């Protein structure tokens, strides 16, 4: 039987710390502000944006939402970002991905100034993460590291296998595990013998985007299993990348979906917005 790593409990602890610091900043007349831009009407994006907004309000931060129609031009979107780049009330800017296909995501990411890039997607911040000297960490991988820390799971010398190599999750996740002295293998759609590679893992992170992709025969007895996937089944229920029912009896720790990595992503975003506000105001 695995211990369930409860993202709701751990994220609440992170958010409590953030709320305390927000209150301290407020006493100095500083209110951390996050601007969230959503283009189009993707229902999953809508849910994520609402959750981010709710978290901001809960922690006493300023939250501004910009909803733009799907046919928004690149010029319009970039012009809004440039405005927010110089807006003193806004410390963090986030453009919810994916964007409609006529918009260039890379250009959008590169237009947000690194100081306000609370998603840590800008090449400047990605480079800093690579070196290990960073201001912000990408929200999902950093949230996972927080979960491992909270559960006192030591990473040093452990075989860590990350399935997925996206810029948002897989690549930065592997880098953070490496910084903590894990021996890291990154898998993707061209990986040969995926099952054998996964069976080596002491810590297995699944960020694939396919429901129930990781089955019990891919998991070593006693492994720590982190499920990043958010997949919607035909019956409307959310489901991770890991077949929880099968894998849970073999794992030592496992994250559920929902209630696992998702809440940690939002808590880290709040932390990053607070960090941005402190840096931009020269506060400690
Ligand atoms: P991407 O689609 O960008 O990346 C998926 C990765 O999985 C790719 O690297 C791909 O390989 C790899 N992959 C696909 N099929 C296979 C396969 N058969 N075998 C091995 N690897 C495979 O997704 P994201 O990284 O953005 O997201 C992954 C999941 O995490 C999604 O379900 C997403 O919704 C969820 N997510 C959850 C968050 C949270 O807060 N919990 C936050 C962000 C994402 P290749 O590169 O070769 O194509």
XYZ file of C-alpha atoms and ligand atoms in Angstrom:
332
model
C 0.000 0.000 0.000
C 1.423 3.333 -1.003
C 1.255 6.507 0.990
C -0.871 8.979 -0.943
C 0.919 12.305 -1.354
C -1.870 14.784 -0.735
C -1.392 17.828 -2.964
C -4.281 19.614 -1.309
C -2.683 19.465 2.137
C 0.822 20.358 0.942
C -0.375 23.183 -1.300
C -2.416 24.583 1.592
C 0.770 24.705 3.696
C 2.640 26.501 0.882
C -0.214 28.942 0.379
C -0.394 29.673 4.100
C 3.270 30.728 4.043
C 2.653 32.879 0.970
C -0.415 34.511 2.581
C 1.671 35.454 5.638
C 4.297 37.126 3.468
C 1.632 38.874 1.380
C 0.214 40.347 4.606
C 3.706 41.575 5.585
C 4.166 43.193 2.168
C 0.749 44.811 2.404
C 1.844 46.471 5.631
C 4.586 48.099 3.512
C 2.015 49.195 0.924
C 2.920 46.494 -1.604
C 0.229 44.230 -3.083
C 1.554 41.439 -5.334
C -0.347 41.455 -8.637
C -0.795 38.718 -11.217
C -2.187 39.238 -14.712
C -3.574 36.165 -16.432
C -4.293 36.297 -20.155
C -6.566 33.757 -21.777
C -7.116 33.700 -25.526
C -10.039 31.679 -26.901
C -12.490 29.464 -25.081
C -10.699 26.190 -24.328
C -12.718 24.745 -21.410
C -9.670 23.226 -19.638
C -7.810 26.567 -19.847
C -10.895 28.307 -18.450
C -10.845 26.014 -15.382
C -7.096 26.594 -14.811
C -7.474 30.376 -15.118
C -10.410 30.419 -12.679
C -8.391 28.396 -10.159
C -5.435 30.770 -10.446
C -7.678 33.768 -9.962
C -9.334 32.184 -6.941
C -5.951 31.404 -5.360
C -4.773 35.004 -5.827
C -7.869 36.368 -4.160
C -7.648 33.832 -1.334
C -4.079 34.940 -0.562
C -4.800 38.659 -0.725
C -3.056 39.273 -4.045
C -4.317 41.417 -6.889
C -5.600 39.326 -9.763
C -6.406 40.724 -13.174
C -7.822 38.595 -15.936
C -7.707 39.454 -19.629
C -10.071 37.353 -21.724
C -9.420 37.738 -25.430
C -11.385 36.213 -28.305
C -9.911 33.286 -30.272
C -9.410 35.530 -33.319
C -7.148 37.972 -31.404
C -4.213 39.023 -33.579
C -0.593 38.572 -32.549
C -0.205 42.343 -32.567
C -3.097 42.792 -30.122
C -1.787 40.135 -27.753
C 1.801 41.415 -27.831
C 0.606 44.956 -27.299
C -1.284 43.898 -24.133
C 1.789 42.059 -22.819
C 3.989 45.110 -23.446
C 1.532 47.265 -21.546
C 1.553 44.835 -18.608
C 5.365 44.684 -18.718
C 5.439 48.305 -17.587
C 2.329 48.269 -15.362
C 3.532 48.903 -11.786
C 0.541 47.097 -10.236
C 1.393 43.877 -12.048
C 4.342 41.776 -10.858
C 3.615 38.560 -12.725
C 2.240 37.911 -16.211
C 0.964 34.576 -17.363
C -0.442 33.740 -20.757
C -2.435 30.520 -20.526
C -1.214 27.924 -23.033
C -2.018 26.461 -25.475
C -2.757 29.473 -27.677
C -4.853 29.314 -30.847
C -2.648 28.010 -33.668
C -2.306 31.356 -35.524
C -0.443 32.834 -32.533
C 3.274 32.213 -32.076
C 3.720 30.845 -28.541
C 7.462 31.324 -28.556
C 7.128 34.991 -29.487
C 4.499 35.491 -26.780
C 6.690 33.845 -24.122
C 9.692 35.902 -25.218
C 7.723 39.156 -24.989
C 6.948 38.822 -21.264
C 9.902 40.423 -19.460
C 11.903 37.826 -17.472
C 11.238 39.701 -14.192
C 7.474 39.149 -14.587
C 7.710 35.674 -16.144
C 6.190 33.794 -13.193
C 5.766 30.640 -15.305
C 9.572 30.626 -15.852
C 9.178 29.864 -19.561
C 11.304 32.759 -20.921
C 14.672 31.584 -22.318
C 16.437 33.873 -19.819
C 14.793 32.068 -16.899
C 15.168 28.640 -18.531
C 18.896 29.320 -18.886
C 19.150 30.326 -15.236
C 17.392 27.134 -14.181
C 19.831 25.101 -16.279
C 22.750 26.722 -14.435
C 21.041 26.335 -11.076
C 20.943 30.044 -10.220
C 17.350 31.063 -10.699
C 14.687 33.542 -9.577
C 11.644 31.464 -10.496
C 11.123 27.769 -11.013
C 8.523 26.420 -13.419
C 5.351 25.812 -11.428
C 4.613 22.126 -12.006
C 8.144 20.707 -11.552
C 8.775 23.001 -8.569
C 5.480 21.886 -7.035
C 6.582 18.270 -7.400
C 9.931 19.018 -5.724
C 7.998 20.604 -2.852
C 5.932 17.417 -2.504
C 9.060 15.256 -2.376
C 10.595 17.571 0.217
C 7.438 17.589 2.332
C 7.452 13.776 2.393
C 11.204 13.683 3.205
C 11.922 11.687 0.058
C 15.645 11.839 -0.558
C 16.635 12.216 -4.212
C 20.411 11.926 -3.934
C 21.700 8.958 -5.906
C 18.198 7.768 -6.784
C 17.272 6.512 -10.250
C 14.770 9.098 -11.488
C 12.830 8.471 -14.684
C 10.763 11.252 -16.248
C 8.358 10.265 -19.034
C 7.827 13.347 -21.209
C 10.216 16.046 -22.432
C 8.030 19.126 -22.811
C 9.503 22.538 -22.032
C 6.790 23.026 -19.421
C 7.097 19.807 -17.449
C 9.466 17.044 -18.578
C 12.662 18.996 -19.315
C 12.606 21.299 -16.262
C 11.541 18.371 -14.053
C 14.599 16.407 -15.089
C 16.804 19.423 -14.416
C 15.434 19.948 -10.894
C 15.918 16.265 -10.046
C 19.461 16.522 -11.377
C 20.135 19.568 -9.186
C 19.112 17.410 -6.214
C 21.633 14.741 -7.257
C 19.246 12.268 -8.851
C 20.461 10.042 -11.683
C 17.985 11.146 -14.296
C 16.670 9.482 -17.445
C 14.229 11.356 -19.681
C 11.901 9.270 -21.853
C 9.738 10.311 -24.806
C 7.784 8.866 -27.698
C 10.952 7.546 -29.390
C 12.340 5.839 -26.285
C 13.059 2.155 -26.848
C 12.218 -0.355 -24.100
C 10.243 2.198 -22.113
C 8.993 -0.456 -19.708
C 12.537 -1.618 -18.857
C 13.704 1.956 -18.325
C 10.725 2.715 -16.069
C 11.344 -0.439 -14.041
C 14.709 1.028 -12.979
C 13.047 4.052 -11.407
C 13.110 4.756 -7.691
C 11.240 7.950 -8.575
C 8.991 7.827 -11.631
C 7.388 10.995 -13.003
C 4.726 10.595 -15.688
C 4.030 13.675 -17.832
C 2.690 12.141 -21.019
C -0.908 13.290 -21.398
C -2.355 9.804 -21.916
C -4.870 8.302 -19.513
C -3.660 5.267 -17.545
C -0.447 5.076 -19.601
C 1.739 3.817 -16.736
C 0.695 0.317 -15.738
C 1.821 -1.866 -12.813
C 4.267 -3.870 -14.962
C 6.255 -0.627 -15.579
C 6.750 0.152 -11.893
C 9.388 -1.198 -9.520
C 8.188 -2.416 -6.126
C 8.504 0.490 -3.669
C 8.912 3.240 -6.279
C 7.728 6.810 -5.715
C 5.226 7.556 -8.489
C 4.343 11.122 -9.447
C 1.444 11.565 -11.838
C 1.405 14.877 -13.692
C -1.203 13.954 -16.309
C -4.607 15.577 -16.433
C -6.784 13.688 -18.875
C -10.534 13.931 -19.244
C -12.297 10.634 -19.801
C -15.428 10.219 -21.926
C -17.538 10.092 -18.757
C -16.208 13.548 -17.872
C -14.006 12.337 -14.997
C -10.387 13.455 -14.619
C -7.718 10.803 -14.790
C -3.935 10.839 -14.584
C -1.248 9.230 -16.728
C -0.849 6.470 -14.154
C -3.254 3.591 -13.715
C -3.730 4.371 -10.047
C -5.664 1.227 -9.049
C -2.961 -1.049 -10.488
C 0.118 0.924 -9.500
C -0.802 2.050 -5.986
C -0.280 -1.364 -4.336
C 3.276 -1.534 -5.742
C 4.400 2.034 -5.032
C 5.742 3.398 -1.747
C 4.308 6.868 -2.461
C 1.915 7.993 -5.165
C 0.127 11.210 -6.148
C -3.594 11.064 -6.970
C -5.397 12.828 -9.834
C -7.149 15.051 -9.028
C -5.723 16.404 -5.765
C -2.060 15.678 -6.448
C 0.283 17.723 -8.615
C -2.438 20.130 -9.870
C -2.891 22.103 -6.631
C 0.901 22.286 -6.210
C 1.250 23.970 -9.607
C -1.055 26.773 -8.496
C 0.606 27.140 -5.089
C 3.995 27.548 -6.801
C 2.572 30.162 -9.132
C 1.458 32.144 -6.080
C 4.928 31.769 -4.583
C 6.519 32.993 -7.813
C 4.213 36.024 -7.939
C 5.183 36.882 -4.369
C 8.887 36.511 -5.238
C 8.409 38.770 -8.271
C 6.641 41.415 -6.170
C 9.409 41.354 -3.551
C 12.169 41.641 -6.148
C 10.474 44.419 -8.095
C 9.939 46.432 -4.917
C 13.321 45.720 -3.384
C 11.567 44.055 -0.403
C 13.084 41.182 1.562
P 3.192 17.441 -24.020
O 2.146 16.885 -24.932
O 3.839 18.725 -24.356
O 4.341 16.340 -23.817
C 4.057 14.997 -23.688
C 5.327 14.211 -23.671
O 4.996 12.836 -23.578
C 6.180 14.381 -24.931
O 7.516 14.605 -24.591
C 5.992 13.077 -25.678
O 7.142 12.651 -26.407
C 5.759 12.116 -24.532
N 5.045 10.932 -25.000
C 3.903 10.895 -25.736
N 3.582 9.618 -26.020
C 4.535 8.846 -25.465
C 4.770 7.451 -25.436
N 3.948 6.599 -26.037
N 5.849 6.996 -24.775
C 6.694 7.846 -24.163
N 6.524 9.184 -24.164
C 5.459 9.679 -24.813
O 2.489 17.510 -22.589
P 2.863 18.364 -21.257
O 4.219 18.029 -20.799
O 2.484 19.782 -21.453
O 1.782 17.736 -20.262
C 1.781 16.359 -19.934
C 0.533 16.056 -19.119
O 0.590 16.798 -17.907
C -0.792 16.462 -19.768
O -1.788 15.538 -19.369
C -1.084 17.810 -19.156
O -2.481 18.089 -19.136
C -0.569 17.593 -17.766
N -0.176 18.828 -17.073
C -0.540 18.897 -15.766
C -0.183 19.975 -14.999
C -0.568 19.986 -13.581
O -0.558 21.035 -12.967
N -0.885 18.835 -12.990
C 0.560 21.116 -15.576
C 0.998 20.903 -16.927
C 0.606 19.786 -17.643
P 7.704 13.461 -27.710
O 8.417 14.637 -27.158
O 8.602 12.477 -28.345
O 6.494 13.801 -28.520
